[in-house]
Coordinates of C-alpha atoms and ligand atoms in Angstrom, one line a residue:
Chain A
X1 CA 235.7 36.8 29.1
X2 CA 234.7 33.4 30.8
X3 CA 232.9 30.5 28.9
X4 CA 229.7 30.6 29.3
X5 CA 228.7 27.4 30.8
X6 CA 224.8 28.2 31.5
X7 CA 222.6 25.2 29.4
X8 CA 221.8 27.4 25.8
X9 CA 218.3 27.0 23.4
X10 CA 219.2 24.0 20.8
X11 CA 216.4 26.0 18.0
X12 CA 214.5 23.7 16.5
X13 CA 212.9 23.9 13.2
X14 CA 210.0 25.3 14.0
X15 CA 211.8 27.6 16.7
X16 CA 214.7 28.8 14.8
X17 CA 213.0 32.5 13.7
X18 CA 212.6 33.3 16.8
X19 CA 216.4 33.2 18.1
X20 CA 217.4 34.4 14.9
X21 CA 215.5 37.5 15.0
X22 CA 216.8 37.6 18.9
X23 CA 221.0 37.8 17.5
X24 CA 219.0 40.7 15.6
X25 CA 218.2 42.3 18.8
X26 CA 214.2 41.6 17.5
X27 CA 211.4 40.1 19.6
X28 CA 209.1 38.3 17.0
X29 CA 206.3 36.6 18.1
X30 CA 204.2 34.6 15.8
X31 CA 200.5 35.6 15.3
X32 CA 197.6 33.1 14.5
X33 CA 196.1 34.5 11.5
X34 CA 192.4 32.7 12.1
X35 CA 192.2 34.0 16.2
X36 CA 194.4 36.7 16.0
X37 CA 196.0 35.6 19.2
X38 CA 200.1 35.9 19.6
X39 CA 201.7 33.1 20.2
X40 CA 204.5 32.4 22.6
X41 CA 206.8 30.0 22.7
X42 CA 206.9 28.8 18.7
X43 CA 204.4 26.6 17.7
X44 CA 203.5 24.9 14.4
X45 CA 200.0 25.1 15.0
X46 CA 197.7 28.1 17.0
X47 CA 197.7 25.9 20.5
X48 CA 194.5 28.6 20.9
X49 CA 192.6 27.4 17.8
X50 CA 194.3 25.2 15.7
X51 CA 194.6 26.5 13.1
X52 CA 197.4 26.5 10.3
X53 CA 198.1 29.8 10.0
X54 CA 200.9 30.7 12.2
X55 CA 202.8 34.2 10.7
X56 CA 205.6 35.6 12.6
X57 CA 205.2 39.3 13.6
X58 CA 207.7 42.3 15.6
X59 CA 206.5 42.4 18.8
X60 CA 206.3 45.9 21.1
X61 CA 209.3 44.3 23.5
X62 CA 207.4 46.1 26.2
X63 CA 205.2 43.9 29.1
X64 CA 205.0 43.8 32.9
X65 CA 206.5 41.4 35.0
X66 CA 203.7 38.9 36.1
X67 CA 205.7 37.1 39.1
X68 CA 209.2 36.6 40.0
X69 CA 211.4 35.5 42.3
X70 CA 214.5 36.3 43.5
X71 CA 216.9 32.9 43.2
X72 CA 219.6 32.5 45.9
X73 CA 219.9 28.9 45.5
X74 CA 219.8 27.4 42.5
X75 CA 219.0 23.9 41.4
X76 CA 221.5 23.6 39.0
X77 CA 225.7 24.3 39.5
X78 CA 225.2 26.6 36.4
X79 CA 223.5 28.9 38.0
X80 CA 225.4 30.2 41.1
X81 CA 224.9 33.9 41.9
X82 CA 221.5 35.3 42.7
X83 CA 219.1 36.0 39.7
X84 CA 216.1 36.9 38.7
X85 CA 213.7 34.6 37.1
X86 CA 210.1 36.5 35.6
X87 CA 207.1 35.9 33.8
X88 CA 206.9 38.9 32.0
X89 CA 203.7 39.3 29.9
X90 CA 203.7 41.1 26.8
X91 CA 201.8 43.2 25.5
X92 CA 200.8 41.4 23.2
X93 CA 199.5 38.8 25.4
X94 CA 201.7 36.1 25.6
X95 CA 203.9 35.4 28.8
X96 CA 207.2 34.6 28.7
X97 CA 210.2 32.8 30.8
X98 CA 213.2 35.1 31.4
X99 CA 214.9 37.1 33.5
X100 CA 215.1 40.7 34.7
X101 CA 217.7 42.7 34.5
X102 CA 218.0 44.6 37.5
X103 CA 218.8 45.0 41.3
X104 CA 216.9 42.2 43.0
X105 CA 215.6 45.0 45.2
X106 CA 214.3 46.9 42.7
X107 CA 212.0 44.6 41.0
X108 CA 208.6 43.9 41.5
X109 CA 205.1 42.5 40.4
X110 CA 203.6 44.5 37.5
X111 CA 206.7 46.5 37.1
X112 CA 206.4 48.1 33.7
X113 CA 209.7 46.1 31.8
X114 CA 211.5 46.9 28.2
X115 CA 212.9 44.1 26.3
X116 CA 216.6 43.7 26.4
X117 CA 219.2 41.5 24.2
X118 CA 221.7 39.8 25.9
X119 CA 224.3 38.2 23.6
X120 CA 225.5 35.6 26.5
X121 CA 226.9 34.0 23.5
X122 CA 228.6 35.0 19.6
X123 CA 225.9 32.9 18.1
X124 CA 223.1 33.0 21.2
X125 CA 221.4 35.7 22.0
X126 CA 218.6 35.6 25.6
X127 CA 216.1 37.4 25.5
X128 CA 215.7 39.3 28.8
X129 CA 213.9 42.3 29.9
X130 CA 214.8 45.7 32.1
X131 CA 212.8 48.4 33.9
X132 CA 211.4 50.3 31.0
Chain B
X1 CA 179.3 5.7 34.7
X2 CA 181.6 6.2 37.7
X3 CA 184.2 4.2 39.7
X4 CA 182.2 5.5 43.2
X5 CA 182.5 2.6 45.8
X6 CA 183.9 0.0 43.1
X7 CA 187.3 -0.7 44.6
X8 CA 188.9 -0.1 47.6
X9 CA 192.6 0.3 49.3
X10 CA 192.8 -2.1 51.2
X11 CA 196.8 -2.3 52.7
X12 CA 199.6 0.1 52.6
X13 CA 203.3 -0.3 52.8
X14 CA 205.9 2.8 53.6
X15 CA 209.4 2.9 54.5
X16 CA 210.9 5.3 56.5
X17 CA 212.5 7.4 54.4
X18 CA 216.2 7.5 54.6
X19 CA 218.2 10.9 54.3
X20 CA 221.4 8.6 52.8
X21 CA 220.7 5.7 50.1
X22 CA 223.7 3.9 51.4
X23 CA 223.4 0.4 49.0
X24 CA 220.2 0.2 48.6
X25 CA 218.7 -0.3 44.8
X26 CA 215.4 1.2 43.9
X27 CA 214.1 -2.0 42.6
X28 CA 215.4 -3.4 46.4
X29 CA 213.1 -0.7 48.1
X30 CA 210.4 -1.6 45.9
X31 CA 210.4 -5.4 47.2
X32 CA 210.8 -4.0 50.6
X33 CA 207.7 -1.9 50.7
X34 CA 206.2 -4.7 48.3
X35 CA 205.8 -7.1 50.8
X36 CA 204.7 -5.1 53.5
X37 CA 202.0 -3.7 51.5
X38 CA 201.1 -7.2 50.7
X39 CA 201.2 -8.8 53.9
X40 CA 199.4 -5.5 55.3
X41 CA 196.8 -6.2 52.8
X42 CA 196.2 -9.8 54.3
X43 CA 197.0 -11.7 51.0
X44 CA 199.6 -13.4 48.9
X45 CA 201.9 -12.0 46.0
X46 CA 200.1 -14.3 44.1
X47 CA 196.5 -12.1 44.5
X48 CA 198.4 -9.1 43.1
X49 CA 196.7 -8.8 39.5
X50 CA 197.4 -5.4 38.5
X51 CA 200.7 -3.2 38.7
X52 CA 201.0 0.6 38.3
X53 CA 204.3 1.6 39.2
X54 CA 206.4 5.3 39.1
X55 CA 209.6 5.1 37.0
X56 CA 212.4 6.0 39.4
X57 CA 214.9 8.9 38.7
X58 CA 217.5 6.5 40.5
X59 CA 217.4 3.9 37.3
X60 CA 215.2 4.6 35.1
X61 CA 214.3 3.0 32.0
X62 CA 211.4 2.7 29.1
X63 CA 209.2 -0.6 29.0
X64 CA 209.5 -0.3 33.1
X65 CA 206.8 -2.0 34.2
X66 CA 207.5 -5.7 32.7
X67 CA 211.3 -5.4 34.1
X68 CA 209.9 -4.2 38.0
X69 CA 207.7 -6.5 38.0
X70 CA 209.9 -9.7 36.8
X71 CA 212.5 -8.2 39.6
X72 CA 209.1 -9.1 41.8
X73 CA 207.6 -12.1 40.4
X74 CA 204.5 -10.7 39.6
X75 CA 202.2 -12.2 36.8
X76 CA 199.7 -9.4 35.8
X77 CA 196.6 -9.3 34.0
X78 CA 196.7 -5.2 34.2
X79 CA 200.3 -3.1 34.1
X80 CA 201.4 0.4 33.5
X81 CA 204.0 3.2 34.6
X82 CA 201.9 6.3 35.5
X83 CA 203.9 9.8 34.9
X84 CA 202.0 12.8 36.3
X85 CA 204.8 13.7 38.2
X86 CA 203.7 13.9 42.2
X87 CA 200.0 13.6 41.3
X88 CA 201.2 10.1 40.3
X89 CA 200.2 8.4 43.1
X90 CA 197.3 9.5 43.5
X91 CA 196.2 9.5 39.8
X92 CA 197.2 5.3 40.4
X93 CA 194.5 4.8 42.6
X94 CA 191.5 5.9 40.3
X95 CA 193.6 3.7 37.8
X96 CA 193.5 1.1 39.7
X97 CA 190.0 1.4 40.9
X98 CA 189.0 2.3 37.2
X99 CA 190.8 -0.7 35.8
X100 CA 189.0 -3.6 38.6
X101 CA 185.6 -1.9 37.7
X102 CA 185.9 -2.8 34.2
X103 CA 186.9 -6.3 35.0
X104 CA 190.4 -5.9 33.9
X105 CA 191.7 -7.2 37.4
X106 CA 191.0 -7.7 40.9
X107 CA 194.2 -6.6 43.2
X108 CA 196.6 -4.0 41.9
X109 CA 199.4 -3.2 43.7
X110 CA 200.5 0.8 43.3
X111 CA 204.2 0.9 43.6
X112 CA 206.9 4.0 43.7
X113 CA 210.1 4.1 45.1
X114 CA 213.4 6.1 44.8
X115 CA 216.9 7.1 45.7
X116 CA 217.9 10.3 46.5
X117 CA 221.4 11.2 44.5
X118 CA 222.7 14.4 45.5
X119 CA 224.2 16.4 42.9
X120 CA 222.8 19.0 39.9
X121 CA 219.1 18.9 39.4
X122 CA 218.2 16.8 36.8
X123 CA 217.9 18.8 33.6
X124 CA 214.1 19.2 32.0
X125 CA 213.7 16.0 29.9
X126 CA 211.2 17.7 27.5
X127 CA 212.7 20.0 24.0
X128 CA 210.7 22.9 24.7
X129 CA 211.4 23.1 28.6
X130 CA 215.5 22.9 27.4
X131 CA 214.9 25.6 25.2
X132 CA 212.6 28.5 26.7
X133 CA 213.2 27.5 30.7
X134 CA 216.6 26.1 31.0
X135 CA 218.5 28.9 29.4
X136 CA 216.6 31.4 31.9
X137 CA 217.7 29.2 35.4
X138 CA 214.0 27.8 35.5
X139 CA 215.2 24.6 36.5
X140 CA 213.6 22.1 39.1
X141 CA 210.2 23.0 40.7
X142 CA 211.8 25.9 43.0
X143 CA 211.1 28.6 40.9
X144 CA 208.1 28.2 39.5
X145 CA 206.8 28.0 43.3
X146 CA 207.9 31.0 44.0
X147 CA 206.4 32.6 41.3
X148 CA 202.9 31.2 42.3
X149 CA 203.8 32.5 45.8
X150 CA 205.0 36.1 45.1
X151 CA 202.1 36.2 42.5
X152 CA 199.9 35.1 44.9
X153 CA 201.1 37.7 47.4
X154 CA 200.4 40.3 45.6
X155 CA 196.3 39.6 44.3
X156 CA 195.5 38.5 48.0
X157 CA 198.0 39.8 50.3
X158 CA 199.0 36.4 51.3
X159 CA 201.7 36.9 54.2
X160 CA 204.7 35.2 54.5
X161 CA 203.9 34.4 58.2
X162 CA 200.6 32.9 56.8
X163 CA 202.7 30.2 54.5
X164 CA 205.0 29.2 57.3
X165 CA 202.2 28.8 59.7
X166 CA 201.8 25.0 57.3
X167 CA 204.9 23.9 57.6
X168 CA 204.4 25.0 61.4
X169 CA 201.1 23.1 62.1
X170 CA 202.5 20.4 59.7
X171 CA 205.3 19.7 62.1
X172 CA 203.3 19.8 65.3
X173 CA 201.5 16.1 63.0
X174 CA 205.4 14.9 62.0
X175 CA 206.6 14.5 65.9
X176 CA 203.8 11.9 66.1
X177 CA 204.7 10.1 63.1
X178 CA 207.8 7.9 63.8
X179 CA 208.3 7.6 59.9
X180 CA 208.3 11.0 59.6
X181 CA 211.9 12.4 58.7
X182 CA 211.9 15.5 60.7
X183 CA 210.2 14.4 63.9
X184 CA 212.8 15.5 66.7
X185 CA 211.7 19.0 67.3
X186 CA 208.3 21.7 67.0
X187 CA 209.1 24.4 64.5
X188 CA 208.1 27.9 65.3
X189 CA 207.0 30.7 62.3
X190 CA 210.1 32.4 62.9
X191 CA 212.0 29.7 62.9
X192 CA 210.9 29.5 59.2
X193 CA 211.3 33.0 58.5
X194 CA 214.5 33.3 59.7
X195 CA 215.7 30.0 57.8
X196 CA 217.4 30.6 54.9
X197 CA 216.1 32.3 51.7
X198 CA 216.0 30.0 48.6
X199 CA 213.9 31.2 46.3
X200 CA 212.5 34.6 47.2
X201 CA 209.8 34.2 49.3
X202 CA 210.4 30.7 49.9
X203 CA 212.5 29.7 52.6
X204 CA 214.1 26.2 53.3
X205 CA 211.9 25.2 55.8
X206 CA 208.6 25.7 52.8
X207 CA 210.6 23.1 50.6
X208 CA 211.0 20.1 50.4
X209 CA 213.5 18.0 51.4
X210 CA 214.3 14.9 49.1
X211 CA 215.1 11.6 50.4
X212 CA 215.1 7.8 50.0
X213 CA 212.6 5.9 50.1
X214 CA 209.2 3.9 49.2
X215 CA 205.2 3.0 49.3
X216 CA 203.0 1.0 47.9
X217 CA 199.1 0.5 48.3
X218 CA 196.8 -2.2 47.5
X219 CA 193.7 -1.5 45.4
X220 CA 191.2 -4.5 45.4
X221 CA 187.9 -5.0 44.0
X222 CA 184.9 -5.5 46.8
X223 CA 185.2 -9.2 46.5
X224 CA 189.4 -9.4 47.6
X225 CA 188.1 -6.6 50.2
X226 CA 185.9 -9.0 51.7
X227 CA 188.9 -11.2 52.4
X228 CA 191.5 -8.3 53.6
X229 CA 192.9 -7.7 56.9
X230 CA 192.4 -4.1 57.9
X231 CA 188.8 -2.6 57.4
X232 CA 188.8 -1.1 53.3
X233 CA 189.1 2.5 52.6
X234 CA 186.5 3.1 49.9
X235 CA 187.2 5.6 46.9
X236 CA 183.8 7.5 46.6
X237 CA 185.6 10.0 43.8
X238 CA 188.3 11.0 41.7
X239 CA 188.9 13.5 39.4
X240 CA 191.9 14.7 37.2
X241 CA 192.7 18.0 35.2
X242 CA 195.9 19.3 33.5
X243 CA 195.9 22.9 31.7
X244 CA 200.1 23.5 31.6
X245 CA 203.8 22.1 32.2
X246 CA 205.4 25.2 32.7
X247 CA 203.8 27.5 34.8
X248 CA 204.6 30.5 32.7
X249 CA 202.0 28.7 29.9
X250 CA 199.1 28.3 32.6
X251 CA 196.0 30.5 32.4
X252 CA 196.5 31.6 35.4
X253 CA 199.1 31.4 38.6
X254 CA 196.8 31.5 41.0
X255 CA 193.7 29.4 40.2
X256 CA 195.5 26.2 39.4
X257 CA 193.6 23.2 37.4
X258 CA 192.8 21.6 41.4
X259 CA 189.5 22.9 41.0
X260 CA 188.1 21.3 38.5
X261 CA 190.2 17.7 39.6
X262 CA 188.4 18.5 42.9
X263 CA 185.0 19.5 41.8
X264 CA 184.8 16.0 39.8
X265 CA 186.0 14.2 42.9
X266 CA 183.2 15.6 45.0
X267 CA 181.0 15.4 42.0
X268 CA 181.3 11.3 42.0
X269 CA 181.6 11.1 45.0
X270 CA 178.5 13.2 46.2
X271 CA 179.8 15.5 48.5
X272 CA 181.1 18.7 49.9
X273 CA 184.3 19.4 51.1
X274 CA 182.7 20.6 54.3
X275 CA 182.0 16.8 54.6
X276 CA 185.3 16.0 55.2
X277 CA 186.9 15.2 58.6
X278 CA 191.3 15.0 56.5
X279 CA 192.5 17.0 54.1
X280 CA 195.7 15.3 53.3
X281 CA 197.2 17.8 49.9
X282 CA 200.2 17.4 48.4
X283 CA 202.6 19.8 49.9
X284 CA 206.1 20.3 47.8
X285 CA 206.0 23.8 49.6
X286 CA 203.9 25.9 52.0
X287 CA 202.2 27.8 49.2
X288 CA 201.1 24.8 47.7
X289 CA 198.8 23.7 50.3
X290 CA 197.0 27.3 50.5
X291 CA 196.2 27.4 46.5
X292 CA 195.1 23.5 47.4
X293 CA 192.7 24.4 50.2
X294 CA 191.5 27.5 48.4
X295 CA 191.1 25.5 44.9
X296 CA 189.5 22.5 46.3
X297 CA 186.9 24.1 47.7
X298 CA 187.9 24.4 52.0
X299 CA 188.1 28.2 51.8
X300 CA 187.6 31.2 49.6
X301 CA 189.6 32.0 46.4
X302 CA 192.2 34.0 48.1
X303 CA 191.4 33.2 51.4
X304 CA 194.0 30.4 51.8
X305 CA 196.3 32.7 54.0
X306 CA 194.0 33.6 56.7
X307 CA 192.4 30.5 56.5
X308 CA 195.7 28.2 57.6
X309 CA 196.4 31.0 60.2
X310 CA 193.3 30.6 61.8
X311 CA 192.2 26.7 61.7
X312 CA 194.6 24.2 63.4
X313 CA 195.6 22.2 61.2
X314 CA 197.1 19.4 63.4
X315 CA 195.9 16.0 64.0
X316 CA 193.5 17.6 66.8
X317 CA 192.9 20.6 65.4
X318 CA 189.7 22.1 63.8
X319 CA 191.1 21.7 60.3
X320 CA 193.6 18.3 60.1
X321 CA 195.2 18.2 57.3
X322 CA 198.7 16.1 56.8
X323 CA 198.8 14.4 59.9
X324 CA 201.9 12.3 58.8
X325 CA 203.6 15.9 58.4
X326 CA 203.3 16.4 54.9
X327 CA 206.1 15.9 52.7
X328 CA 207.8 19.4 54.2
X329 CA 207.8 17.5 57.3
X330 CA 207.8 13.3 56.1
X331 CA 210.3 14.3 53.6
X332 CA 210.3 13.5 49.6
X333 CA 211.4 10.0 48.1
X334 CA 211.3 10.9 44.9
X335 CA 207.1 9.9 43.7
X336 CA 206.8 8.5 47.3
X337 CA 206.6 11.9 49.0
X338 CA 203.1 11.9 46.8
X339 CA 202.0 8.8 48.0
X340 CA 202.7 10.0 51.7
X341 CA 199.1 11.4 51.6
X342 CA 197.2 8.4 50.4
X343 CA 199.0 6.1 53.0
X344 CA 198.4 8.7 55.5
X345 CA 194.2 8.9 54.4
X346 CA 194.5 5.2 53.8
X347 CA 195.8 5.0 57.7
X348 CA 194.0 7.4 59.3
X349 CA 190.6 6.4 57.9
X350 CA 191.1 2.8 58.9
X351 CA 191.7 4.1 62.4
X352 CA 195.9 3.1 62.7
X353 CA 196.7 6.6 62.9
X354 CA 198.4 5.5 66.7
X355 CA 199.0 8.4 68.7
X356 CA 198.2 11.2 65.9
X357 CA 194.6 9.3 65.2
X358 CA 191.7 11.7 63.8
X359 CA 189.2 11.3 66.1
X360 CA 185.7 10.3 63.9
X361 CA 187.4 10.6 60.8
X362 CA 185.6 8.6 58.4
X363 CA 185.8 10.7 54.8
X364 CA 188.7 12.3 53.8
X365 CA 190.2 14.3 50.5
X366 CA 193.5 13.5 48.7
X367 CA 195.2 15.9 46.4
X368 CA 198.0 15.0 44.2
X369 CA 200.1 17.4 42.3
X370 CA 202.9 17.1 39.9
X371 CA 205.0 19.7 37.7
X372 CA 204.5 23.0 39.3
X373 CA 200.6 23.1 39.8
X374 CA 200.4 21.3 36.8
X375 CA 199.0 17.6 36.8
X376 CA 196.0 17.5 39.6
X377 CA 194.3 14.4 41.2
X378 CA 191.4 14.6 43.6
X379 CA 190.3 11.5 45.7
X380 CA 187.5 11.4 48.0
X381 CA 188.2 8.3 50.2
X382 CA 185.7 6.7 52.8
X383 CA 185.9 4.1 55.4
X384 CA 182.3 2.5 55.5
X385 CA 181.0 1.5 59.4
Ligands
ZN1 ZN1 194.4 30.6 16.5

């Protein structure tokens, strides 16, 4: 196998759940316990309310893609063959960065999409998402 | 309160952009542009008050402003960077006007300038854009564009012959501006839909091109306007909004955070955008413009498609809007390619627009945008008989 040479999430404190429970092959999402909203990407506080009450929570892994696009030139060398970028929202709520799994051809807006793992990495794990 | 009528532009300064930086310094374009601006103005370095000025990705630095403006021997009683991306320009003009109205100063020069380094895209600067974008190829504004565009597509079946029609019309403006960089030949909408595919359903000719390059503009109080050259161009109304960085995190794709920057420019400035004779919005790609028109208020939410496809949108059209040829057209120096619409309103309202003149045009609207639909600006601008 090559070496992967795409730029990789540095967790941070406050992020670090999440990508753990990712090399789990779980989506957690943290949940604001005041609003109730879910929360994406990790925050210390509810950006929604504010308040202090941030809990992390397993998420469905299911959404729809909300747009997308198809990339045949990318803006960085790292990124050379096509891909697809998405905003996939959950079903939870939240939307999320990532890509879709899948012939370019294939995809579309508000295709129904499953979460998928992809261990790009031995310690990294993407989350990315397929036709469900 | 309200900065309406309290400062005006009074000169403007532009270089024609250059597609290779050859040994020129960023600090070098901004004493270039600097002095015309000045001298366009009718006054003396020595007037100049009040600095805003865009860090440039070419050499870039904290604690900017004090360094640019030793480099140009200025001795300010006002001075700031601005960083809203390519709503930067536009969002110094209200600063500028906001800062002579509350006595702070009384000429401030708004500066950017940049080089244009080919090479990898310069990597998000922010922790959470490296961590939940980067990894995913979200990386320069491309993308998220796109996204808007597909997205858009699909609630208002938006065509893609509708979003080239822009950079068409656009074009048609740019081969009467001789500073424009793409000014040799008319584009056709199949010549954009047959140029190449960059990021699904953008093509190149709905992008940007980036280039070298530099403006400046001259904000004065009434008092220095009295004394200026050129008849002032009056800011009647401003307004600013931000909801996101990342478009993924805004509420919505579609309905972008123009509308309520554009609502509080009219707001101030006491009128409609039916008033206006210019639309000059900021125009990193075709799609841009339509959510711009349809946010701002010229046409129905959704209705930015058919709208462009019907109105003309060239300097003697029924709809003028980017008479210099946009930025898809003017090309992008770096936080210059923003300015390129308040030099253009700036111009045309003072009645230099040369052979691409507005005929009557006397109120105009400015949109600056930076991020991907992320920082807005809205100027109302008026040259007073
Ligand atoms: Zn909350």
């Amino acid at each position: 196998m090559s070496e992967y040479t795409k730029p990789l999430p540095k967790p941070s404190p406050t992020s670090r759940p999440f990508w753990d429970a990712a090399k789990r092959h779980q989506l957690m999402l943290q949940r604001c316990g005041a609003c109730g909203q879910f929360i994406y990407y990790p925050r210390d506080r509810c950006p929604n309310c504010f308040a202090d009450e941030l809990k992390w929570q397993r998420a469905s892994g299911l959404g729809k893609v909300y747009s997308y696009t198809v990339v045949h030139r990318a803006s960085s060398r790292h990124f050379m063959e096509p891909y697809i970028l998405a905003i996939v929202e959950l079903d939870e709520g939240p939307k999320m960065t990532t890509n879709i799994v899948a012939d370019p051809r294939a995809v579309h807006v508000d295709m129904p999409v499953a979460v998928y793992f992809d261990d790009v990495t031995p310690d990294r794990t993407l989350v990315k998402f397929k036709a469900a | 309160m309200s900065i309406k009528a309290k400062a005006a532009a009074i000169g403007i300064g532009e270089l024609k952009p250059l597609k290779e930086p050859g040994d020129n310094t960023a600090l070098g374009l901004m004493a270039k542009v600097t002095a015309e601006a000045i001298a366009d103005a009718g006054l003396e370095k020595k007037d100049i008050d009040g600095f805003l000025v865009g860090v440039p990705f070419a050499d870039p630095g904290f604690i900017y402003p004090a360094s640019a403006a030793e480099v140009l021997g200025l001795h300010l009683k006002m001075l700031n960077q601005v960083d809203i991306g390519g709503a930067s320009p536009a969002g110094m003009i209200w600063r500028a006007a906001a800062a002579i109205d509350a006595g702070m100063c009384n000429a401030v020069l708004c500066l950017v300038a940049d080089l244009n380094r080919r090479g990898d895209q310069r990597p998000p600067t922010v922790s959470v854009m490296r961590e939940f974008e980067a990894p995913y190829g979200n990386i320069g504004a491309n993308c998220g564009y796109a996204m808007i565009a597909h997205r858009h597509m699909f609630e208002y079946s938006t065509k893609p012959e509708q979003m080239a029609k822009v950079a068409v019309d656009q074009r048609t403006n740019a081969l009467k501006n001789p500073l424009a960089t793409f000014n040799d030949k008319p584009l056709t909408i199949s010549d954009v839909l047959n140029s190449r595919m960059i990021v699904d359903p953008l093509h190149i000719f709905e992008i940007v091109s980036p280039v070298s390059g530099g403006a400046a503009v001259i904000v004065a109080s009434p008092e220095v306007a009295k004394r200026a050259k050129h008849p002032p161009v009056w800011l009647l109304g401003a307004g600013e909004y931000c909801n996101h960085s990342s478009i993924t995190y805004a509420p919505s794709l579609t309905e972008s955070p123009i509308k309520i920057a554009a609502d509080s420019a009219f707001k101030m400035a006491g009128l409609k955008p039916k008033d206006m004779q210019l639309v000059c919005p900021y125009d990193c790609y075709t799609i841009t413009v339509i959510v711009t028109l349809e946010d701002a208020g010229f046409c129905k939410k959704g209705q930015g498609g058919p709208f462009v496809a019907e109105h003309d949108l060239t300097y003697k059209g029924d709809f003028p809007c980017n008479t210099h040829g946009g930025q898809l057209s003017f090309g992008q120096p770096g936080l210059a390619g923003g300015m390129s619409h308040v030099t253009e309103m700036i111009r045309q309202l003072m009645g230099r627009g040369g052979e691409r003149q507005v005929k009557n045009a006397s109120l105009g609207y400015v949109n600056g945008n930076g991020g991907i639909m992320s920082e807005q600006v809205g100027l109302v601008m008026e040259r007073r008989s």
